[in-house]
XYZ file of C-alpha atoms in Angstrom:
248
model
C 61.354 10.503 -0.002
C 64.184 12.057 -1.951
C 63.245 9.953 -4.970
C 59.613 11.083 -4.793
C 60.694 14.714 -4.489
C 62.883 14.328 -7.563
C 59.974 12.888 -9.549
C 57.745 15.766 -8.512
C 60.378 18.303 -9.572
C 60.713 16.629 -12.964
C 56.952 16.625 -13.461
C 56.784 20.287 -12.550
C 59.554 20.995 -15.045
C 57.639 19.158 -17.798
C 54.477 21.107 -17.043
C 56.498 24.330 -17.042
C 57.964 23.519 -20.457
C 54.514 22.810 -21.876
C 53.127 26.003 -20.407
C 55.988 27.999 -21.819
C 55.460 26.546 -25.303
C 51.703 27.095 -25.388
C 51.794 30.444 -23.651
C 53.868 31.952 -26.447
C 50.945 31.936 -28.872
C 48.994 35.198 -29.317
C 45.527 34.855 -30.909
C 44.834 37.398 -33.624
C 42.410 38.381 -36.361
C 43.269 36.573 -39.574
C 45.562 38.396 -41.983
C 43.857 36.839 -44.988
C 41.919 39.032 -47.369
C 38.454 37.813 -46.427
C 35.120 39.596 -46.551
C 33.508 40.221 -43.171
C 36.533 39.566 -40.976
C 34.873 41.849 -38.449
C 31.121 42.434 -38.465
C 28.585 43.801 -35.976
C 28.403 40.459 -34.115
C 31.271 38.239 -35.332
C 35.006 38.235 -35.987
C 37.413 35.826 -37.657
C 40.520 34.480 -35.915
C 43.442 32.653 -37.425
C 43.450 29.024 -36.275
C 46.288 28.138 -33.877
C 47.865 25.635 -36.271
C 51.212 24.088 -35.230
C 51.115 25.858 -31.884
C 49.789 23.023 -29.703
C 52.186 20.256 -30.679
C 52.777 19.286 -27.039
C 49.077 18.780 -26.321
C 47.885 15.223 -25.729
C 45.143 13.476 -27.642
C 42.780 13.644 -24.676
C 43.367 17.321 -24.045
C 40.649 19.741 -25.034
C 41.161 23.204 -26.504
C 38.731 25.987 -25.690
C 38.436 29.602 -26.695
C 37.854 32.092 -23.901
C 36.008 35.190 -25.104
C 35.956 38.096 -22.675
C 35.382 41.806 -22.555
C 38.580 43.808 -22.571
C 37.818 45.027 -19.052
C 38.295 41.500 -17.654
C 41.435 41.121 -15.545
C 44.375 39.467 -17.297
C 44.497 36.835 -14.539
C 40.820 35.956 -14.895
C 40.063 32.932 -12.705
C 38.818 30.023 -14.770
C 36.295 27.538 -13.365
C 37.340 23.936 -12.888
C 34.918 22.939 -15.629
C 34.767 25.237 -18.693
C 31.070 24.425 -19.034
C 30.510 26.415 -15.849
C 31.281 29.523 -17.899
C 28.617 29.212 -20.621
C 27.781 31.631 -23.380
C 24.314 32.128 -21.904
C 25.799 33.767 -18.786
C 28.000 36.195 -20.734
C 26.025 39.238 -19.611
C 26.735 38.375 -15.960
C 30.277 36.987 -16.158
C 31.737 39.197 -18.924
C 33.367 36.044 -20.346
C 32.442 32.663 -21.770
C 34.185 29.588 -23.185
C 33.350 28.167 -26.585
C 34.665 26.233 -29.616
C 35.513 23.150 -27.588
C 37.577 20.807 -29.757
C 40.495 18.379 -29.798
C 44.054 19.332 -30.670
C 43.899 17.056 -33.706
C 41.638 19.637 -35.347
C 44.499 22.162 -35.342
C 47.189 20.343 -37.360
C 49.926 22.076 -39.254
C 48.726 23.544 -42.538
C 49.690 21.453 -45.561
C 49.382 24.318 -48.061
C 49.927 28.071 -47.801
C 46.636 28.557 -49.671
C 44.673 26.518 -47.139
C 42.099 28.650 -45.322
C 42.466 28.000 -41.597
C 40.251 30.394 -39.712
C 37.738 30.429 -36.870
C 34.671 32.648 -36.986
C 33.487 33.618 -33.533
C 29.787 34.376 -33.055
C 28.117 32.374 -35.840
C 25.617 30.149 -33.988
C 22.125 31.464 -33.319
C 20.176 28.270 -32.571
C 21.791 27.606 -29.187
C 21.824 31.045 -27.596
C 19.199 30.023 -24.996
C 20.200 26.370 -24.633
C 22.483 26.415 -21.602
C 21.588 22.829 -20.671
C 22.948 21.031 -23.739
C 25.039 23.767 -25.408
C 26.904 25.793 -22.796
C 29.757 26.068 -25.316
C 27.494 27.832 -27.836
C 29.399 30.009 -30.292
C 26.703 32.660 -30.201
C 26.752 36.179 -31.662
C 28.397 38.932 -29.685
C 25.870 41.373 -28.227
C 27.592 44.672 -29.007
C 30.728 46.251 -30.451
C 32.910 45.424 -27.435
C 35.879 45.649 -27.331
C 36.735 41.994 -26.652
C 39.816 39.860 -26.038
C 40.296 36.140 -26.583
C 42.557 33.453 -25.212
C 43.016 29.780 -26.088
C 42.776 27.403 -23.141
C 44.091 23.827 -23.051
C 42.381 21.665 -20.432
C 43.933 18.333 -19.573
C 42.054 15.348 -18.134
C 43.685 15.952 -14.739
C 42.175 19.472 -14.636
C 45.372 21.396 -15.417
C 44.712 24.339 -17.708
C 47.283 26.028 -19.906
C 46.612 29.440 -21.409
C 47.836 31.211 -24.476
C 48.492 34.926 -24.444
C 45.596 37.369 -24.637
C 44.831 38.819 -28.018
C 44.765 42.530 -28.731
C 41.454 44.280 -28.193
C 38.912 43.465 -30.910
C 36.247 46.087 -31.630
C 33.300 45.119 -33.791
C 31.501 47.322 -36.304
C 29.120 49.701 -34.592
C 25.627 49.258 -35.990
C 23.926 52.588 -36.643
C 20.706 53.307 -34.778
C 17.934 53.378 -37.374
C 16.235 56.251 -35.519
C 19.166 58.531 -36.359
C 18.851 58.002 -40.124
C 17.277 61.060 -41.787
C 14.588 60.099 -44.259
C 12.278 63.123 -44.164
C 12.468 65.629 -47.061
C 12.476 68.475 -44.495
C 15.987 67.451 -43.539
C 17.430 68.448 -46.927
C 19.767 71.403 -47.167
C 18.423 74.861 -48.041
C 20.586 74.996 -51.163
C 19.101 71.753 -52.482
C 15.563 73.003 -51.859
C 16.276 76.330 -53.654
C 17.860 74.550 -56.633
C 14.884 72.179 -56.920
C 12.440 75.110 -56.844
C 14.328 77.055 -59.552
C 14.514 74.033 -61.851
C 10.810 73.358 -61.364
C 9.917 76.959 -62.305
C 12.120 76.889 -65.402
C 10.581 73.633 -66.519
C 7.070 75.071 -66.068
C 7.983 78.165 -68.137
C 9.441 76.062 -70.938
C 6.401 73.806 -70.961
C 3.984 76.773 -71.083
C 5.985 78.377 -73.917
C 5.928 75.153 -75.913
C 2.166 74.773 -75.496
C 1.591 78.422 -76.506
C 3.656 77.955 -79.663
C 1.656 74.882 -80.625
C -1.652 76.702 -80.100
C -0.494 79.703 -82.140
C 0.775 77.572 -85.011
C -2.335 75.465 -85.414
C -4.807 78.314 -84.853
C -3.031 80.417 -87.559
C -3.203 77.591 -90.095
C -6.887 77.083 -89.455
C -7.605 80.829 -89.920
C -5.913 80.933 -93.318
C -7.808 77.923 -94.500
C -11.178 79.502 -93.591
C -10.476 82.817 -95.312
C -9.352 81.091 -98.480
C -12.497 79.021 -98.576
C -14.699 82.104 -98.163
C -12.885 83.945 -100.919
C -13.296 80.997 -103.261
C -16.954 80.774 -102.495
C -17.577 84.519 -103.159
C -15.656 84.690 -106.426
C -17.837 84.853 -109.594
C -16.255 84.047 -112.887
C -17.426 86.360 -115.669
C -17.281 85.254 -119.303
C -17.523 87.715 -122.199
C -19.286 86.260 -125.262
C -18.013 88.346 -128.198
C -20.026 86.383 -130.795
C -23.316 87.305 -129.272
C -25.156 90.504 -130.421
C -28.618 91.929 -130.303
C -30.912 90.969 -133.204
C -33.032 93.841 -134.663
C -36.658 93.649 -133.932
C -38.729 92.605 -136.930
C -41.364 95.034 -138.099
C -44.807 93.915 -137.909
């Protein structure tokens, strides 16, 4: 009996060491300069590379996504698939991104992009039968918290730390966007009216000048033509004289 008790103590110590190692990791938004790290329905986490070195090949790693209001000691189901994405509205948490530890190796290059985008799948949002681990889009701005879970074949689960609260971008309600011209400021309306009046005055002045110029030219041409038509050229014939009448 003493031998069995010793074995049990040693096993408990091993489990405690593993839990202590894995529980030190804190999930966080990636520090890389990436576009769209946080959107209206997704966010990008840094992959937990080199943090699960004590995990066995048969162990599975899950990501628990929960609203920030969920208790820190949230009770996990025996089977992660019993907490599907499709029930998120009722449970305030779901488990997704089920994978093996081999997919989180140590990075071989500092330039290697090792991130996880949460909320990218849209084809499985209603498929709770075959895809309870759907990585579906988040329904609102949150805030949310995440936690990595390691589930061993014997049912033991080891948790990482909770992340800080993650708040998504708040999408603006389209009904609040002002598109009507009546919503413009009074100053803008007054300025538009003044500019319109000035433009109309300038246009009228330009047209009047054109009419005056061309009508004046036409008047001069008509008078000149009349004068030319009424002018009679007189010629004086100095060599002509009256012949005396012959007597009969």
